[in-house]
XYZ file of C-alpha atoms in Angstrom:
390
model
C 237.184 94.581 286.908
C 239.272 97.558 285.748
C 237.640 100.820 284.769
C 238.066 100.752 281.199
C 236.747 97.279 281.125
C 233.762 98.850 283.524
C 233.098 101.530 280.746
C 232.940 99.365 278.042
C 230.625 97.301 279.310
C 228.641 99.869 279.765
C 228.829 101.287 275.772
C 228.193 97.801 275.085
C 225.131 97.438 276.950
C 223.941 100.868 275.904
C 224.382 99.265 272.266
C 222.759 96.176 272.967
C 220.169 97.659 274.880
C 218.132 95.623 277.912
C 217.606 92.634 276.340
C 221.545 91.804 276.546
C 221.037 89.588 279.713
C 225.104 88.865 278.978
C 225.543 92.877 280.334
C 222.823 93.281 282.856
C 225.301 93.979 285.493
C 226.670 96.492 283.743
C 226.807 100.090 286.144
C 225.154 102.715 284.856
C 225.054 106.489 286.062
C 222.176 108.952 285.736
C 223.360 109.966 282.303
C 223.709 106.615 281.029
C 220.328 105.589 282.559
C 219.076 108.753 280.568
C 220.697 107.652 277.423
C 219.441 104.195 277.686
C 216.134 105.004 278.082
C 216.174 107.309 274.799
C 217.601 104.872 272.748
C 215.355 102.078 274.329
C 212.431 104.567 273.428
C 213.388 103.778 270.127
C 215.353 100.870 269.445
C 214.147 98.182 272.171
C 211.481 95.691 271.032
C 209.282 96.028 274.216
C 206.112 95.977 274.729
C 204.376 99.182 275.531
C 201.649 101.621 274.864
C 203.356 104.411 272.464
C 203.323 102.726 268.969
C 201.987 105.448 266.704
C 201.854 103.671 263.884
C 205.285 101.484 262.635
C 204.096 98.215 260.807
C 203.206 95.408 263.689
C 206.374 96.521 265.749
C 206.323 97.128 269.576
C 206.858 100.356 271.005
C 209.115 101.357 274.319
C 206.530 103.805 274.804
C 207.090 106.593 273.730
C 203.705 107.535 273.383
C 201.278 110.147 272.018
C 201.933 112.537 274.503
C 204.405 115.747 272.570
C 205.542 117.071 276.353
C 206.810 113.591 276.714
C 208.305 113.681 272.985
C 209.546 117.075 273.630
C 211.597 115.641 276.728
C 212.699 113.139 275.049
C 214.131 115.037 272.259
C 215.861 117.171 274.353
C 217.690 114.291 276.498
C 218.723 112.662 272.648
C 220.292 116.270 271.852
C 221.870 116.673 275.095
C 223.269 113.364 275.796
C 224.810 112.667 271.949
C 226.632 114.075 269.544
C 225.170 116.102 266.669
C 225.495 113.385 263.632
C 224.247 110.596 266.448
C 221.146 112.813 267.018
C 220.543 113.339 263.136
C 220.151 109.312 263.144
C 218.433 108.735 265.962
C 215.806 111.554 264.805
C 215.586 109.862 261.601
C 214.776 106.275 262.767
C 211.952 107.579 265.098
C 210.002 108.775 262.339
C 210.813 105.829 260.288
C 210.355 103.088 263.158
C 207.839 104.495 265.770
C 205.596 106.914 263.180
C 206.316 109.520 265.158
C 205.832 111.950 262.031
C 202.069 113.480 263.564
C 203.895 114.470 266.082
C 206.432 116.310 264.786
C 203.753 118.931 263.990
C 203.471 120.174 267.694
C 205.148 123.846 268.193
C 206.693 122.638 271.568
C 207.563 119.429 269.789
C 209.841 121.157 266.323
C 211.507 123.689 268.600
C 213.302 120.837 270.179
C 214.044 119.213 266.982
C 217.852 119.744 265.752
C 217.349 120.975 262.547
C 219.187 119.249 259.696
C 218.609 118.124 256.180
C 216.280 114.849 257.072
C 214.125 117.001 259.008
C 213.388 119.143 256.066
C 212.833 116.353 253.916
C 210.208 115.284 256.138
C 208.596 118.499 256.571
C 208.384 118.949 252.805
C 206.722 115.413 251.977
C 204.061 116.230 254.628
C 203.779 120.034 254.569
C 199.917 119.941 254.024
C 199.628 117.806 256.914
C 201.547 120.867 258.859
C 198.468 122.543 260.990
C 198.189 126.233 261.440
C 200.090 126.556 265.153
C 202.767 124.619 263.455
C 203.611 126.495 260.207
C 205.802 129.258 261.709
C 207.805 126.979 263.787
C 208.074 124.675 260.753
C 209.089 127.207 258.551
C 211.760 128.267 260.920
C 213.150 125.178 261.366
C 214.035 125.039 257.200
C 215.430 128.211 257.314
C 217.884 127.366 259.836
C 218.981 124.728 257.760
C 218.845 126.947 254.356
C 220.726 129.555 256.467
C 223.566 127.028 257.545
C 223.674 125.903 253.736
C 224.042 129.214 252.439
C 226.998 130.024 254.483
C 228.466 126.985 253.402
C 228.121 127.525 249.620
C 227.023 131.574 249.064
C 231.092 132.235 249.059
C 232.358 129.954 247.423
C 230.408 129.839 244.232
C 230.075 133.721 244.036
C 233.737 133.730 243.604
C 233.445 130.905 240.988
C 231.041 132.417 239.028
C 232.955 135.637 239.100
C 236.547 134.757 238.167
C 235.126 132.180 235.446
C 233.524 135.221 233.986
C 235.978 137.721 234.528
C 239.156 135.740 233.477
C 240.783 139.593 233.025
C 240.426 142.041 235.796
C 241.946 144.698 233.319
C 240.853 145.514 229.398
C 243.752 146.789 226.927
C 241.064 148.516 225.155
C 241.244 152.184 225.722
C 238.194 154.191 227.563
C 238.712 157.241 229.105
C 235.711 156.655 230.962
C 236.757 153.377 232.155
C 240.251 154.677 233.234
C 241.500 153.054 236.450
C 242.521 156.254 238.113
C 243.880 154.631 241.018
C 245.630 151.733 239.530
C 247.254 153.812 236.683
C 248.302 156.754 239.416
C 250.362 153.929 241.485
C 251.818 152.322 238.473
C 253.613 155.471 237.123
C 254.441 157.221 240.718
C 257.792 156.826 239.395
C 257.078 159.092 236.425
C 256.245 162.502 238.842
C 258.114 165.288 237.520
C 258.969 167.783 240.603
C 259.786 170.597 238.112
C 256.669 170.724 236.872
C 254.721 168.697 239.611
C 253.127 166.523 237.613
C 252.974 163.072 236.890
C 253.431 161.468 233.242
C 252.217 158.056 232.824
C 253.936 155.811 230.345
C 250.575 153.727 230.445
C 246.931 153.627 231.339
C 245.041 151.227 232.902
C 241.019 150.486 232.645
C 238.077 148.760 233.732
C 236.432 146.462 231.325
C 232.994 148.158 230.273
C 230.644 147.443 232.692
C 228.084 144.603 231.364
C 224.581 145.524 230.566
C 223.161 142.378 229.659
C 223.411 139.137 231.536
C 226.239 137.251 230.642
C 224.725 133.500 231.206
C 221.469 131.812 231.381
C 221.679 129.297 234.358
C 218.802 126.044 234.076
C 217.975 124.199 237.002
C 215.854 121.723 235.919
C 214.839 119.293 239.485
C 213.215 116.112 239.953
C 210.819 116.164 242.366
C 210.911 112.603 243.231
C 210.994 111.443 246.965
C 214.385 109.971 246.664
C 215.932 113.422 245.734
C 214.463 115.436 248.497
C 218.331 116.266 249.581
C 219.290 117.021 246.206
C 216.508 119.558 246.313
C 217.313 121.263 249.216
C 220.549 122.040 248.085
C 219.396 122.832 244.626
C 216.878 125.398 246.069
C 219.925 127.222 247.879
C 221.833 127.317 244.952
C 219.560 128.427 243.019
C 218.866 131.668 245.193
C 222.419 132.491 245.006
C 222.629 132.216 241.213
C 219.577 134.381 241.180
C 221.059 136.974 243.483
C 223.881 137.259 240.484
C 223.388 140.441 238.377
C 225.499 138.348 235.423
C 223.282 135.126 235.509
C 219.905 134.893 234.074
C 218.248 132.083 236.663
C 215.482 130.164 235.913
C 214.335 126.909 238.516
C 211.789 124.590 237.386
C 210.846 121.698 239.349
C 209.101 118.434 238.006
C 207.528 115.187 238.478
C 204.606 114.309 236.045
C 203.869 118.280 235.837
C 205.845 121.344 235.691
C 206.368 124.380 237.943
C 207.917 127.082 237.526
C 209.789 128.429 240.690
C 212.065 131.137 239.761
C 209.899 133.701 241.290
C 209.901 131.692 244.876
C 213.302 130.826 244.420
C 215.103 134.275 243.388
C 212.507 135.871 246.780
C 213.377 132.935 249.212
C 214.337 129.377 249.227
C 212.395 128.169 251.874
C 209.352 129.779 249.857
C 210.712 127.274 247.414
C 210.933 123.791 249.318
C 207.564 124.640 250.897
C 206.738 124.797 246.353
C 207.945 121.607 245.773
C 205.626 118.292 245.697
C 207.748 115.468 246.750
C 206.957 112.158 245.127
C 204.502 111.269 242.460
C 205.300 109.795 238.967
C 208.557 111.227 236.493
C 208.704 113.103 233.031
C 212.381 114.135 232.637
C 211.280 114.637 229.345
C 208.349 117.216 229.391
C 210.565 119.034 231.892
C 213.626 119.315 229.543
C 211.064 120.682 226.635
C 209.867 123.422 228.512
C 213.409 124.292 229.401
C 214.335 124.642 226.257
C 212.306 127.185 225.280
C 213.554 129.355 228.306
C 217.297 129.190 226.002
C 217.709 132.281 224.002
C 221.994 132.045 223.720
C 222.540 128.357 223.461
C 226.844 128.860 223.764
C 226.315 131.115 227.196
C 223.623 128.651 228.749
C 223.897 125.918 231.483
C 221.647 123.659 231.619
C 221.751 121.605 235.022
C 219.279 118.858 235.413
C 219.275 117.072 239.117
C 217.404 113.487 238.887
C 218.265 109.958 239.644
C 216.957 109.476 236.194
C 214.295 107.118 236.326
C 212.219 107.983 233.612
C 208.657 107.753 233.220
C 208.118 109.701 230.012
C 209.461 109.075 226.369
C 213.611 108.260 226.869
C 214.154 108.288 223.387
C 212.484 112.053 223.530
C 214.626 112.945 225.928
C 217.542 111.795 225.288
C 216.925 113.659 221.409
C 216.657 116.640 223.317
C 219.861 116.526 225.817
C 221.824 115.722 222.566
C 220.052 118.642 220.344
C 221.219 121.303 223.508
C 224.754 120.040 223.842
C 225.332 120.191 220.118
C 223.674 123.673 219.749
C 226.372 124.803 222.392
C 224.603 124.373 225.794
C 226.496 123.249 228.935
C 224.638 120.272 229.908
C 225.363 118.757 233.567
C 223.617 115.904 234.928
C 223.879 115.755 238.961
C 222.368 112.387 239.482
C 222.604 113.741 243.233
C 223.626 116.774 245.028
C 224.230 115.712 248.402
C 226.836 114.700 250.913
C 225.495 111.246 250.925
C 227.544 108.244 248.909
C 226.451 107.308 245.346
C 223.262 107.686 244.697
C 220.373 105.165 243.107
C 219.912 105.981 239.763
C 219.049 104.344 236.213
C 222.502 103.210 235.407
C 221.269 102.292 231.996
C 219.957 105.883 231.056
C 223.141 107.411 232.494
C 225.464 105.714 230.047
C 223.203 106.561 227.418
C 223.634 110.344 228.448
C 226.768 109.886 228.514
C 227.774 108.820 225.041
C 225.935 111.834 224.188
C 228.750 113.669 225.568
C 227.314 114.759 228.734
C 228.795 114.912 232.459
C 226.492 112.719 234.248
C 227.857 111.828 237.945
C 226.910 112.464 241.401
C 227.969 115.828 242.862
C 229.180 117.233 246.773
C 228.056 120.434 247.626
C 231.541 121.050 248.363
C 232.973 120.740 244.543
C 229.835 122.546 243.163
C 231.502 125.750 242.786
C 234.731 124.070 240.886
C 231.947 122.517 238.551
C 230.301 125.665 237.494
C 233.605 127.357 237.074
C 234.717 124.786 234.829
C 231.268 124.812 232.936
C 231.496 128.674 232.287
C 235.473 128.441 231.114
C 234.386 125.698 228.407
C 236.444 122.586 230.240
C 235.695 119.569 229.508
C 232.777 118.125 232.108
C 233.196 114.565 231.103
C 236.309 114.551 233.045
C 235.689 116.802 235.545
C 235.847 114.455 238.281
C 236.834 110.638 236.734
C 236.068 108.870 240.296
C 232.140 110.033 239.877
C 232.032 109.625 236.006
C 228.968 107.119 235.068
């Protein structure tokens, strides 16, 4: 057997597990043995004493010991690529019922912070013991900071560019004179005899706006399936709230409504821990609340982030969204705001909303700045991205 064939056999042995008798002769070194044990703990259907809550499945024996789980997490992070680590961690929770063990501080310290882990902690935040709360918040903060780095610069640039289409104003206003630009553009007119600069043209800054230019309202569905979207939305809301030109409101809903504006303005991590994942859905009730926040429809952007599985009054929802749209509000329905593929959503309700002339599609975070800029500039959002259009 050649070296390449041996490597391939070892890879297949790791993929298929110890039950693969045909590959029982595969040679594995120390590294491969550790990887095999880490995978077996989650994926091998062998007998053991480590079942901590999965339905009728047998565990390979991670056991109830937090230190043992911490070692397993360390092995996973050491020997597998980052994208694979996220999958294995998620499967560990789903297959082996390891949720409660995630609340041990020594375990949390070894977890790779990612969207999936944040979603889990959000859903079970009421069960996190006092001793683990600080560690859990730190994990969430790492993910939030990473998303912030990814979105903030482009989102700020997009909004600023859309609001300030012209850097300079033709209106004469001495107090708003751009002296640096005026001098540089008129240097050719310097009179050496009189030692004076004789400007042919003055340049002026636009007058700074004392009031908010736009109102942005994020209306976020708290149902469990929207967890990833909630995380991205909290960061988006925090960025919007920090921009002086925007008057930002963040609302979360299930069958009840929670105004998270202040929490989001101060700290998106606080907002995430203020979200209640799960429960019913009354979109109509939430949209009705958000209508009260609108003072200037033509300078308002309303972003509904929901899978549209409405438990409230569908006709009332459609009527209110139609009224918003007809009044001049830039209404956007995001079926998801995440890196994932096409979302699970109520297709029929999405089509009804689209018939109103309201943009209705999923959006990945990297497209968000372009979407927001297009809305502010007054572009037709129903053709913003036809491949994602319902």
